[in-house]
Short mmCIF file of C-alpha atoms in Angstrom, two decimals:
data_model
loop_
_atom_site.label_atom_id
_atom_site.label_comp_id
_atom_site.label_asym_id
_atom_site.label_seq_id
_atom_site.Cartn_x
_atom_site.Cartn_y
_atom_site.Cartn_z
CA ASP A 1 0.00 0.00 0.00
CA PHE A 2 2.96 2.36 0.49
CA PHE A 3 6.76 2.47 0.26
CA THR A 4 9.40 3.63 2.73
CA PHE A 5 13.12 4.42 2.57
CA HIS A 6 15.71 5.18 5.24
CA ALA A 7 18.23 8.04 5.34
CA VAL A 8 21.45 8.08 7.34
CA PRO A 9 23.34 10.89 5.55
CA ASN A 10 26.59 10.58 7.53
CA HIS A 11 27.08 7.15 5.95
CA ILE A 12 27.25 8.81 2.52
CA GLU A 13 30.68 9.84 1.29
CA MET A 14 30.85 13.62 1.07
CA LYS A 15 32.65 15.59 -1.60
CA ASN A 16 35.33 17.92 -0.28
CA ASN A 17 34.98 21.15 -2.19
CA LYS A 18 35.65 24.64 -0.86
CA ASN A 19 32.95 26.29 -2.98
CA ASP A 20 30.08 24.77 -0.97
CA MET A 21 29.50 21.90 -3.41
CA ALA A 22 29.74 19.62 -0.37
CA CYS A 23 26.77 21.40 1.14
CA ARG A 24 24.65 20.97 -1.98
CA TYR A 25 25.74 17.34 -2.27
CA TYR A 26 24.52 16.70 1.27
CA ALA A 27 21.25 18.53 0.67
CA GLU A 28 20.62 16.49 -2.47
CA SER A 29 21.68 13.17 -0.97
CA ILE A 30 18.28 12.29 0.51
CA CYS A 31 16.56 13.18 -2.77
CA LYS A 32 19.06 10.92 -4.55
CA LEU A 33 18.17 8.14 -2.12
CA LEU A 34 14.51 8.71 -2.97
CA GLU A 35 15.18 8.56 -6.70
CA ASN A 36 17.22 5.38 -6.26
CA THR A 37 14.39 3.81 -4.20
CA LEU A 38 11.87 4.57 -6.93
CA TYR A 39 14.25 3.23 -9.59
CA GLN A 40 14.71 -0.02 -7.68
CA LEU A 41 10.96 -0.41 -7.26
CA LYS A 42 10.40 0.11 -10.97
CA ALA A 43 13.19 -2.35 -11.84
CA ALA A 44 11.55 -4.92 -9.54
CA GLY A 45 8.29 -4.65 -11.44
CA GLY A 46 6.55 -2.07 -9.27
CA GLN A 47 4.44 0.77 -10.57
CA ALA A 48 6.53 3.52 -8.94
CA ASP A 49 8.48 6.00 -11.05
CA LEU A 50 9.50 9.64 -10.68
CA ARG A 51 5.98 10.71 -11.64
CA ARG A 52 4.29 8.28 -9.23
CA ARG A 53 1.63 9.06 -6.69
CA GLU A 54 1.90 5.93 -4.59
CA GLU A 55 2.48 6.96 -0.99
CA ILE A 56 6.13 6.99 0.00
CA PHE A 57 7.60 7.89 3.40
CA LEU A 58 11.07 8.81 4.58
CA THR A 59 11.60 6.81 7.79
CA ASP A 60 14.56 6.42 10.14
CA TRP A 61 16.00 9.81 9.16
CA ASN A 62 19.13 10.40 11.24
CA THR A 63 19.08 14.14 11.87
CA LEU A 64 21.48 13.70 14.80
CA PHE A 65 24.37 13.29 12.36
CA GLY A 66 26.95 11.59 14.50
CA GLU A 67 28.34 8.22 15.47
CA ASN A 68 28.68 8.87 19.20
CA LYS A 69 27.30 11.01 22.00
CA VAL A 70 29.80 13.84 21.43
CA LEU A 71 29.21 14.39 17.72
CA SER A 72 25.48 13.87 18.09
CA GLY A 73 25.29 17.33 19.66
CA SER A 74 28.35 19.31 18.61
CA PHE A 75 27.50 19.77 14.93
CA PHE A 76 24.67 22.31 14.65
CA ARG A 77 22.63 21.35 11.59
CA ALA A 78 19.27 23.17 11.68
CA ALA A 79 19.60 24.69 8.20
CA LEU A 80 20.50 21.31 6.71
CA ILE A 81 17.29 19.85 8.15
CA VAL A 82 15.23 22.78 6.82
CA GLU A 83 16.83 22.50 3.38
CA ASN A 84 16.13 18.77 3.19
CA ILE A 85 12.48 19.29 4.14
CA ILE A 86 12.17 21.95 1.41
CA HIS A 87 13.81 19.61 -1.14
CA LEU A 88 11.43 16.80 -0.17
CA ASN A 89 8.32 18.95 -0.32
CA GLN A 90 5.66 17.23 -2.48
CA LYS A 91 8.07 14.33 -3.14
CA VAL A 92 7.21 12.30 -0.05
CA ASP A 93 4.02 11.89 1.96
CA GLY A 94 5.60 11.90 5.41
CA ILE A 95 8.89 12.07 7.30
CA GLY A 96 9.93 10.11 10.40
CA TYR A 97 13.12 11.13 12.20
CA TRP A 98 15.22 9.76 15.03
CA LEU A 99 14.45 11.03 18.52
CA ASN A 100 17.75 9.74 19.89
CA MET A 101 20.76 7.56 19.10
CA LYS A 102 19.00 4.43 20.35
CA SER A 103 17.60 4.09 16.84
CA GLN A 104 21.07 3.37 15.51
CA SER A 105 22.06 1.19 18.46
CA ARG A 106 19.37 -1.23 17.31
CA GLU A 107 21.54 -1.94 14.28
CA ASN A 108 24.94 -1.57 15.92
CA LYS A 109 25.10 -3.37 19.26
CA GLY A 110 28.39 -1.74 20.19
CA LEU A 111 27.25 1.86 19.72
CA GLU A 112 26.70 3.96 22.82
CA GLY A 113 23.20 5.26 23.32
CA GLY A 114 24.17 8.90 22.87
CA GLY A 115 23.88 9.98 26.50
CA ILE A 116 21.44 12.54 27.86
CA LEU A 117 22.15 15.02 25.06
CA SER A 118 20.80 12.78 22.31
CA LEU A 119 17.52 12.29 24.20
CA PHE A 120 16.44 15.91 23.85
CA ALA A 121 13.60 16.03 21.37
CA MET A 122 10.26 16.66 23.01
CA TYR A 123 11.59 16.08 26.54
CA GLU A 124 9.59 18.38 28.82
CA ARG A 125 10.49 21.94 27.73
CA ILE A 126 14.00 21.22 26.46
CA LYS A 127 13.72 21.00 22.70
CA ARG A 128 16.29 19.93 20.14
CA PRO A 129 16.83 22.40 17.26
CA LEU A 130 14.83 19.97 15.11
CA TYR A 131 11.73 21.02 17.07
CA TYR A 132 12.30 24.68 16.18
CA CYS A 133 12.99 23.81 12.54
CA LEU A 134 9.51 22.30 12.38
CA TYR A 135 8.13 25.27 14.33
CA PHE A 136 9.57 27.65 11.72
CA MET A 137 8.22 25.56 8.85
CA GLY A 138 4.79 25.53 10.49
CA LYS A 139 4.70 29.34 10.41
CA LEU A 140 5.17 29.50 6.64
CA GLY A 141 2.20 30.37 4.45
CA THR A 142 0.47 28.10 1.98
CA GLU A 143 1.17 30.36 -1.03
CA MET A 144 4.70 30.05 -2.42
CA LEU A 145 5.97 33.41 -3.72
CA SER A 146 9.63 32.62 -4.37
CA LYS A 147 12.17 29.93 -3.59
CA GLU A 148 15.89 29.74 -4.25
CA GLU A 149 18.88 28.26 -2.50
CA GLY A 150 19.07 29.84 0.95
CA TYR A 151 15.59 31.35 1.20
CA LEU A 152 11.88 30.67 0.97
CA LEU A 153 9.22 33.39 0.63
CA THR A 154 5.55 32.59 1.31
CA ARG A 155 2.26 34.34 2.04
CA GLU A 156 -0.89 33.60 4.01
CA GLY A 157 -3.60 36.20 3.48
CA ASN A 158 -1.98 39.61 4.08
CA GLN A 159 0.89 38.12 6.08
CA ILE A 160 4.29 37.52 4.45
CA GLN A 161 6.87 35.01 5.71
CA LEU A 162 10.57 35.03 4.75
CA LEU A 163 12.76 32.10 5.81
CA LEU A 164 16.54 32.49 5.42
CA TYR A 165 19.03 29.70 6.06
CA ASN A 166 22.80 29.23 5.72
CA SER A 167 23.12 25.52 4.98
CA ASN A 168 26.67 24.25 5.00
CA TYR A 169 28.06 20.79 5.52
CA LEU A 170 31.18 20.17 7.59
CA ASP A 171 32.65 16.95 8.82
CA PRO A 172 31.08 16.80 12.33
CA ALA A 173 34.56 16.24 13.76
CA CYS A 174 35.46 19.78 12.59
CA SER A 175 32.61 21.35 14.52
CA VAL A 176 34.88 21.98 17.53
CA ASP A 177 37.06 24.34 15.45
CA GLU A 178 35.70 27.78 16.34
CA TYR A 179 37.78 29.57 13.68
CA LEU A 180 36.46 27.25 10.98
CA LEU A 181 32.87 27.73 12.18
CA LYS A 182 33.20 31.53 12.10
CA SER A 183 34.57 31.39 8.55
CA GLN A 184 31.32 29.76 7.42
CA SER A 185 29.15 32.71 8.52
CA LYS A 186 27.32 34.51 5.73
CA GLU A 187 26.15 38.11 5.45
CA VAL A 188 22.72 38.17 3.82
CA THR A 189 20.77 41.08 2.34
CA ALA A 190 17.17 40.30 1.42
CA VAL A 191 15.10 42.85 -0.52
CA LEU A 192 11.33 42.39 -0.68
CA LYS A 193 10.05 44.31 -3.69
CA GLY A 194 6.49 45.12 -4.65
CA VAL A 195 5.14 45.29 -1.10
CA ALA A 196 2.46 47.83 -0.32
CA LYS A 197 3.60 51.07 1.25
CA GLY A 198 2.89 51.44 4.94
CA GLU A 199 3.97 50.23 8.32
CA TYR A 200 4.58 46.56 9.11
CA LYS A 201 4.95 44.67 12.35
CA VAL A 202 7.88 42.29 11.88
CA ARG A 203 8.45 39.30 14.11
CA GLN A 204 11.97 37.92 13.86
CA TYR A 205 13.10 34.47 15.02
CA ASP A 206 16.79 33.49 15.09
CA LEU A 207 17.83 29.85 15.42
CA ASN A 208 21.56 29.18 15.71
CA LYS A 209 24.01 27.22 17.84
CA ASP A 210 23.80 29.82 20.63
CA LYS A 211 20.05 30.57 20.40
CA GLY A 212 18.00 27.39 20.27
CA GLY A 213 21.01 25.08 20.08
CA ILE A 214 21.55 22.83 23.09
CA TYR A 215 25.19 21.85 22.99
CA ASN A 216 26.96 24.99 24.28
CA ASP A 217 24.55 25.59 27.16
CA PHE A 218 24.64 21.89 27.96
CA LEU A 219 28.44 22.07 28.34
CA ARG A 220 28.22 25.20 30.51
CA VAL A 221 26.29 23.27 33.14
CA GLY A 222 28.68 20.33 33.12
CA GLY A 223 27.12 18.04 30.53
CA ASP A 224 26.52 14.49 31.68
CA THR A 225 28.33 15.07 34.99
CA ILE A 226 25.63 17.35 36.42
CA TRP A 227 21.94 16.59 35.99
CA ASP A 228 19.34 17.63 38.54
CA ASN A 229 16.12 19.64 38.67
CA GLU A 230 17.89 22.98 38.96
CA THR A 231 20.00 22.25 35.88
CA ARG A 232 17.00 21.07 33.91
CA GLU A 233 14.96 24.15 34.85
CA TYR A 234 17.85 26.43 33.85
CA LEU A 235 18.15 24.78 30.43
CA GLU A 236 14.39 25.04 29.93
CA LYS A 237 14.67 28.84 30.36
CA VAL A 238 17.70 29.52 28.14
CA ILE A 239 17.35 27.15 25.17
CA PHE A 240 15.07 29.13 22.86
CA PRO A 241 15.54 30.89 19.52
CA LYS A 242 16.04 34.64 19.78
CA PHE A 243 12.77 36.52 19.30
CA MET A 244 12.12 40.22 18.71
CA ILE A 245 9.37 42.46 17.31
CA GLU A 246 9.85 45.76 15.51
CA LYS A 247 7.95 48.15 13.27
CA ILE A 248 9.27 48.77 9.76
CA GLU A 249 8.15 51.33 7.22
CA ALA A 250 7.97 50.13 3.60
CA GLU A 251 9.35 52.90 1.42
CA ASN A 252 9.43 52.78 -2.39
CA ASN A 253 7.39 49.56 -2.16
CA GLU A 254 10.28 47.56 -0.74
CA ILE A 255 11.66 46.32 2.57
CA ILE A 256 15.34 45.48 3.13
CA PHE A 257 16.58 42.97 5.71
CA LYS A 258 20.26 42.63 6.53
CA SER A 259 21.57 39.89 8.78
CA ILE A 260 24.53 37.62 9.47
CA LEU A 261 23.79 33.90 9.51
CA THR A 262 26.26 31.63 11.25
CA LEU A 263 26.89 28.04 10.17
CA ASN A 264 23.56 26.25 9.56
CA ALA A 265 21.59 29.06 11.20
CA CYS A 266 18.00 29.89 10.25
CA LYS A 267 16.15 33.17 10.47
CA LEU A 268 12.43 33.70 10.01
CA TYR A 269 10.71 37.04 9.38
CA VAL A 270 6.93 37.25 9.71
CA LEU A 271 5.43 40.51 8.39
CA ASP A 272 1.95 41.76 9.29
CA PRO A 273 0.69 45.02 7.71
CA LEU A 274 -0.45 47.71 10.15
CA TYR A 275 -1.99 50.04 7.56
#
């Protein structure tokens, strides 16, 4: 009645290219897995092809991207998750992702479970960045206005939503190199043209390794060595994306946003007209 395929991207050999081809290769890897699945089904006598409408689901998606409890949290990857979801839009009927490293330990008996860090998903109020990725996607409108690499522009009624993301793949083992991480930051200027003149209320959400990411704050409170109610309550209060509201005047029928996106950071603007 339906088909499924698995995706463990860190088992796929990545291309090492300084011009971000590695990033695009990663982003396309799950879509290539999907195409290969459909090809195999067709070769086996099934009815599926690239124009099919049989239901197909991505299951066992490893968004943790690591082979042990250290790398499962150190490599911030929110933009990679967002980019994959955008690539898979209308190509699959559902997505199932790992909540923790126990999913992989089913297949590899010798793998550690990932420790406390890998368990954060929907655990009380401590959310993994994956949760906020889905939260951002849920705020997008149903009408697609424009989509290119690094951004998505949608509308719902009079409200406009602009999602920016700086997707970039690194070997997770390199994620402890602060200089390398800083070099992957990107300055972005987004110009919305053709908007009606007037005042807009703009809600801005920033998701990055320091705002909404768990790993750095988790280390500040001692990691696995300290875990009690006080620590948990502290993490519940600090692990959120940055949020701010401002009023912006649209002059000459355009609005300009300037921002700096760190490695795999996401930024969402939600515009409501006040005129």
